[in-house]
PDB file of C-alpha atoms in Angstrom:
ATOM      1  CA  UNK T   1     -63.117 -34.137-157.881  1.00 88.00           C
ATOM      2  CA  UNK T   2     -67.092 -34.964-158.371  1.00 93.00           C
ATOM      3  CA  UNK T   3     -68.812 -31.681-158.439  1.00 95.00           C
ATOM      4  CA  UNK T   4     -73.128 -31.403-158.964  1.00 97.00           C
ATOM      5  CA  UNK T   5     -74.020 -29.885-161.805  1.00 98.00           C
ATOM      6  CA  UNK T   6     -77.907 -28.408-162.635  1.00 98.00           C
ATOM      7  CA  UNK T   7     -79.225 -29.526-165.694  1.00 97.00           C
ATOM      8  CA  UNK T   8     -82.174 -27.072-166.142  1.00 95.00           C
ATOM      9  CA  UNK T   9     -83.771 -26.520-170.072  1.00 93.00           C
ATOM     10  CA  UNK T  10     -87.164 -24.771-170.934  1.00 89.00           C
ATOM     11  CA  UNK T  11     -88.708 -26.575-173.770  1.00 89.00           C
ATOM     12  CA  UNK T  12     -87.554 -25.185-176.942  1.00 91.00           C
ATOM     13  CA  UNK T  13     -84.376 -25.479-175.618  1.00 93.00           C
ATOM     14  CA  UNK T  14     -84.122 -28.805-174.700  1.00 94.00           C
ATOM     15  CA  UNK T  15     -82.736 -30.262-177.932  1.00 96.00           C
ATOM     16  CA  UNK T  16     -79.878 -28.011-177.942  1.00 96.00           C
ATOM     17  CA  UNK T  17     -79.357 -29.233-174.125  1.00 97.00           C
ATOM     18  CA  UNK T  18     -79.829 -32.616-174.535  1.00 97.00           C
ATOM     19  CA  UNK T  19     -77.608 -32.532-178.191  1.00 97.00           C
ATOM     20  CA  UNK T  20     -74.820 -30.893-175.535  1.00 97.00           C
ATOM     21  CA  UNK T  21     -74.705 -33.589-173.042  1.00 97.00           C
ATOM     22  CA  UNK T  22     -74.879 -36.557-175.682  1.00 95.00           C
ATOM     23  CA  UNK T  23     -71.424 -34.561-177.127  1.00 96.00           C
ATOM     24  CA  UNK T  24     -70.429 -34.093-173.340  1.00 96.00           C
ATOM     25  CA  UNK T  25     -71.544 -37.554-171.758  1.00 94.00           C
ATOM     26  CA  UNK T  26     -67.687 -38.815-171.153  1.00 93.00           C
ATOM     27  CA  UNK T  27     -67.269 -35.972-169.050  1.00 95.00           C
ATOM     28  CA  UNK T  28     -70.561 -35.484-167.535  1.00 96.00           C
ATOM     29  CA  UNK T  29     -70.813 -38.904-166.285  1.00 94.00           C
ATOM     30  CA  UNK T  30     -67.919 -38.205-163.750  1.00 94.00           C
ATOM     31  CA  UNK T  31     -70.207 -35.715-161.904  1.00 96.00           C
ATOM     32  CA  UNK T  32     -73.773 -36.114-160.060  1.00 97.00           C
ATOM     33  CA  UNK T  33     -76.288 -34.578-162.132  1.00 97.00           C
ATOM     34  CA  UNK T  34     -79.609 -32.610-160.940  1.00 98.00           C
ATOM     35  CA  UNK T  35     -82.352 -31.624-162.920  1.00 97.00           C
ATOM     36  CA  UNK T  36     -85.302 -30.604-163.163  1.00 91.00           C
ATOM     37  CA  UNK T  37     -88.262 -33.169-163.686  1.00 92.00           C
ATOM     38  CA  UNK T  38     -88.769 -33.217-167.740  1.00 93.00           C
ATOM     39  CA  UNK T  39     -85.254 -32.226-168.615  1.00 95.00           C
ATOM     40  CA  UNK T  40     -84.219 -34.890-165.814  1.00 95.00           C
ATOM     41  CA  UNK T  41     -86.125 -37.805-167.967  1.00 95.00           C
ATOM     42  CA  UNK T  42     -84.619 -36.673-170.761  1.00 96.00           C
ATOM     43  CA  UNK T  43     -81.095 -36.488-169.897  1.00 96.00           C
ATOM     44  CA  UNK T  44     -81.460 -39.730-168.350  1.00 94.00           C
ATOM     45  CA  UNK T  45     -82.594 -41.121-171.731  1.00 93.00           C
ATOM     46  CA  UNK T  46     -79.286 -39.589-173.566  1.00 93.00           C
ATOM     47  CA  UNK T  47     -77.137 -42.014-170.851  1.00 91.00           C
ATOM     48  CA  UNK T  48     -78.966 -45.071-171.384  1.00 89.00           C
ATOM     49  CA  UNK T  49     -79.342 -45.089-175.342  1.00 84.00           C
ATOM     50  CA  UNK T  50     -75.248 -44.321-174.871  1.00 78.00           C
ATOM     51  CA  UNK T  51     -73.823 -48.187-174.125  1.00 69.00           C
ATOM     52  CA  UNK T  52     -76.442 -48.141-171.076  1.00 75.00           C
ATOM     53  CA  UNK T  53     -74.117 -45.895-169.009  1.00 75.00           C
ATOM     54  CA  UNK T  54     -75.501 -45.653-165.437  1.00 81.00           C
ATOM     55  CA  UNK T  55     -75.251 -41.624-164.232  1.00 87.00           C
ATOM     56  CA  UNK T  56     -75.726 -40.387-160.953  1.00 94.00           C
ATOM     57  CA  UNK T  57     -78.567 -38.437-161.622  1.00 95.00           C
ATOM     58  CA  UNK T  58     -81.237 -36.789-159.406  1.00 95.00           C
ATOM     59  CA  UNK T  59     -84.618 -35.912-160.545  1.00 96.00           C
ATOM     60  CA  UNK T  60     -86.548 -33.459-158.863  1.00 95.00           C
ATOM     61  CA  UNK T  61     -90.368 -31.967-160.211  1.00 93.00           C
ATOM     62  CA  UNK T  62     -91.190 -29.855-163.394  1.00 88.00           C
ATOM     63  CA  UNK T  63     -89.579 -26.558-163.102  1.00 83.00           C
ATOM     64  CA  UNK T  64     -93.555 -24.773-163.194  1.00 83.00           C
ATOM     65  CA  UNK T  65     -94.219 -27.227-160.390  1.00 87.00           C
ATOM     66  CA  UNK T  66     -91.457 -26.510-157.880  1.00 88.00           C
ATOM     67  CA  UNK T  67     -88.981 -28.036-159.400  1.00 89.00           C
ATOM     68  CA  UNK T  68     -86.540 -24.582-160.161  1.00 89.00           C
ATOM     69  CA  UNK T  69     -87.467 -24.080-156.334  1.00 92.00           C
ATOM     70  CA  UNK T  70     -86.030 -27.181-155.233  1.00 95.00           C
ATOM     71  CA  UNK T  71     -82.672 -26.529-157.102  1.00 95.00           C
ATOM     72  CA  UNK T  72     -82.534 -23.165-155.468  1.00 94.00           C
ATOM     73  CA  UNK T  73     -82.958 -24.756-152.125  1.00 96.00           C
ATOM     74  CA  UNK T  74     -79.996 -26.685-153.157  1.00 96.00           C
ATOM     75  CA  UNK T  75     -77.857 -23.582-154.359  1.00 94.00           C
ATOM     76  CA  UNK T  76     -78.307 -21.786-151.248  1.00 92.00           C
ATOM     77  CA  UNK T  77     -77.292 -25.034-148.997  1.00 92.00           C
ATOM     78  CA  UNK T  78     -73.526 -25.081-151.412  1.00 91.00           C
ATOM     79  CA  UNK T  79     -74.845 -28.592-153.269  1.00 94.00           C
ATOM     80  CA  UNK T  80     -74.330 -26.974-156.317  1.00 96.00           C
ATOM     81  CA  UNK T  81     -71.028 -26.556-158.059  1.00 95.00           C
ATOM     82  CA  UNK T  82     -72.065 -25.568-161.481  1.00 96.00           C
ATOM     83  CA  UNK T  83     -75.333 -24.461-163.269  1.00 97.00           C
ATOM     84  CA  UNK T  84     -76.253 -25.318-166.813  1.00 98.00           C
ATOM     85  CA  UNK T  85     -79.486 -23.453-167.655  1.00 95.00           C
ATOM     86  CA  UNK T  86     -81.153 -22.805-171.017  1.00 95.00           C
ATOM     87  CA  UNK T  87     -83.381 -21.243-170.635  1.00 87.00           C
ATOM     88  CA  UNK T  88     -85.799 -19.727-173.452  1.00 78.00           C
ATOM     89  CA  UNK T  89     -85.322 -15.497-173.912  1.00 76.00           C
ATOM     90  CA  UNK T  90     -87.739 -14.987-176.698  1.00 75.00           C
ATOM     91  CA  UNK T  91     -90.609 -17.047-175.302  1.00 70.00           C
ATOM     92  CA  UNK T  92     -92.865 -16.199-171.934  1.00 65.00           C
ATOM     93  CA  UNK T  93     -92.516 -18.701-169.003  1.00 69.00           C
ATOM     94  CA  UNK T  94     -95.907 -19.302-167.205  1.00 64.00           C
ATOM     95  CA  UNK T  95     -93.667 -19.485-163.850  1.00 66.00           C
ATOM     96  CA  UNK T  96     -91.296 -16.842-164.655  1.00 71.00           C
ATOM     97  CA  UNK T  97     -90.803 -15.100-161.261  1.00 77.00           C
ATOM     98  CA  UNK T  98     -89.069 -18.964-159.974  1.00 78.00           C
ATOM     99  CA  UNK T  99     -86.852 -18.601-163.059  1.00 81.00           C
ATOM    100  CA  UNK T 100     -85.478 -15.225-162.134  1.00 88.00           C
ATOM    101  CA  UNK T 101     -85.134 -16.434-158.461  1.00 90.00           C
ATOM    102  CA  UNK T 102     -83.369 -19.330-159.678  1.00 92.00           C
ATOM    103  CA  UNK T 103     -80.871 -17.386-162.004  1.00 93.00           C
ATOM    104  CA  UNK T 104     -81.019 -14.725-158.889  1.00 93.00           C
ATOM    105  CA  UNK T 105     -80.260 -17.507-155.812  1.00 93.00           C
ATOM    106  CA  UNK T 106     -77.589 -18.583-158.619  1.00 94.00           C
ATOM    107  CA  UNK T 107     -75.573 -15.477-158.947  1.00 92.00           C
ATOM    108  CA  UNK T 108     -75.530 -14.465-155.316  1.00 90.00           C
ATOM    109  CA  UNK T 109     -74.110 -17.680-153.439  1.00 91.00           C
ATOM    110  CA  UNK T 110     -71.336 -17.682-156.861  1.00 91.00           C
ATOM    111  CA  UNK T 111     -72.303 -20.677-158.663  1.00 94.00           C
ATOM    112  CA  UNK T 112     -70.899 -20.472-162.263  1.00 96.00           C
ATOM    113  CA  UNK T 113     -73.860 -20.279-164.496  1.00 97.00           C
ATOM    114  CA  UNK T 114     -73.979 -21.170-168.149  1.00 97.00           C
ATOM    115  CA  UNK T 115     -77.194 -19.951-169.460  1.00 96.00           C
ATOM    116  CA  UNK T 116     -75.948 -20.613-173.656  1.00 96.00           C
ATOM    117  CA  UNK T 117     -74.301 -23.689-175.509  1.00 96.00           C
ATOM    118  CA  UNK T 118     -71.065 -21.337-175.938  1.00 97.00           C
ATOM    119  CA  UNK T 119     -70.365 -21.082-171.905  1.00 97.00           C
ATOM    120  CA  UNK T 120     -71.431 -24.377-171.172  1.00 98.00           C
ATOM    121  CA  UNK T 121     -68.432 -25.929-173.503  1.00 98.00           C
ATOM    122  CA  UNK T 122     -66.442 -23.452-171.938  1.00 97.00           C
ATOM    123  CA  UNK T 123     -67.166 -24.383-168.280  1.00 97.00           C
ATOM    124  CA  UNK T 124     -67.273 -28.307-169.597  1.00 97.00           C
ATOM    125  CA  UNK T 125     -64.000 -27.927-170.774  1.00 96.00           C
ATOM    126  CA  UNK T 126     -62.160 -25.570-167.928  1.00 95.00           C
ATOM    127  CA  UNK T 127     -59.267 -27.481-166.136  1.00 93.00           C
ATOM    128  CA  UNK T 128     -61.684 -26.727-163.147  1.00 92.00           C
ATOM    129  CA  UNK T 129     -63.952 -29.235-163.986  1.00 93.00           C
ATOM    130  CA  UNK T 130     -62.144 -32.066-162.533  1.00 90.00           C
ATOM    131  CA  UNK T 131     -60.139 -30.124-160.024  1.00 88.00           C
ATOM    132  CA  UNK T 132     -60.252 -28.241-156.590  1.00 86.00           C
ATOM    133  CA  UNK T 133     -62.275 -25.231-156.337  1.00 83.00           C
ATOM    134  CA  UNK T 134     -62.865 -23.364-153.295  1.00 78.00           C
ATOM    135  CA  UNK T 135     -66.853 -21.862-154.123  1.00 73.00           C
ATOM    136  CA  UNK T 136     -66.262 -18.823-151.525  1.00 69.00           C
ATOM    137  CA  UNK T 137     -70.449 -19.032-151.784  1.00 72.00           C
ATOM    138  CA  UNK T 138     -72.512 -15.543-150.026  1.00 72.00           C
ATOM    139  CA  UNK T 139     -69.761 -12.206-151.133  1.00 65.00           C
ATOM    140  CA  UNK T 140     -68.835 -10.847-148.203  1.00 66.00           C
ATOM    141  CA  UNK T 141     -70.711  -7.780-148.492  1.00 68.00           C
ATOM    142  CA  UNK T 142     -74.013  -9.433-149.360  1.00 69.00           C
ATOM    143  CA  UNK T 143     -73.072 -11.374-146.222  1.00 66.00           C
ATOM    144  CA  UNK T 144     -73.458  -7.937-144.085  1.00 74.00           C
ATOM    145  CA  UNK T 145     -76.951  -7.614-145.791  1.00 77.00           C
ATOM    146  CA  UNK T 146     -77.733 -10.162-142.600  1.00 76.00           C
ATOM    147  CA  UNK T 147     -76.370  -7.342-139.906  1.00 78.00           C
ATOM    148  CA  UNK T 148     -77.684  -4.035-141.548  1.00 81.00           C
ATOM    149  CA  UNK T 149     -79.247  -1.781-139.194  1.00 81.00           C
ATOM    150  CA  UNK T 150     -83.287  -1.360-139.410  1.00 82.00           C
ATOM    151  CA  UNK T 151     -84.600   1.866-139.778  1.00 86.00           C
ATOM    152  CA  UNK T 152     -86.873   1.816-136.344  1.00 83.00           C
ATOM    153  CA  UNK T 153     -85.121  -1.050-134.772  1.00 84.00           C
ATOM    154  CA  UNK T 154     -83.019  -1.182-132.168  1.00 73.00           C
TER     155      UNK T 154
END
């Protein structure tokens, strides 16, 4: 089954992404691809020098520029199956705050997130790649955040 999977790499992190889906291309070219704008280019590059493959691949703007913002809008309407981000822990991110909404948006609608090499080869290689998987998105008790009562409201 073709699931989405985010692409998303701060800049000294990059290599190690893009050295991940060269080693990863047979299986990542099954799948549609989204990523943010630079990482997007990037990734897009690693597919063509390999035999020219064509990948179903969506660009969308640099992750300072909206582009971590779009993906989220994407997470939260279920068009994400599966989240590859890494993203830099030792250096600070000008647009920090969309980062932690990203990882944030991530976690609470239950889209498996790799945020290091190590659990992206596990989720790359996870019989559930290729397979059925019911996402069960919002938990049901974040989903009663929606009918909480309102101090002052009736």
């Amino acid at each position: 089954m073709k699931k989405t999977i985010a692409l998303i790499a701060h800049d000294n992190r990059k290599s190690e992404l893009l050295d991940w889906v060269a080693t990863n291309s047979k299986s990542l070219i099954k799948h549609k691809l989204v990523c943010t704008g630079t990482t997007g280019r990037l990734v897009e590059k690693v597919f063509e020098n390999n035999n020219g493959e064509f990948v179903d691949l969506v660009k969308f703007k640099s992750g300072p520029l909206g582009g971590d913002q779009q993906l989220g809008a994407m997470v939260c309407s279920g068009e994400v199956d599966i989240m590859i981000f890494l993203w830099d822990p030792i250096s600070v991110q000008p647009h920090d705050v969309d980062v932690k909404a990203l990882l944030r948006i991530g976690v609470l609608y239950n889209v498996p997130i790799a945020c290091n090499r190590a659990t992206a080869d596990f989720m790359i290689s996870s019989p559930l790649l290729d397979g059925d998987y019911n996402c069960f998105g919002l938990d049901e008790d974040i989903s009663k955040y929606l009918d909480r009562d309102l101090p002052g409201i009736k």
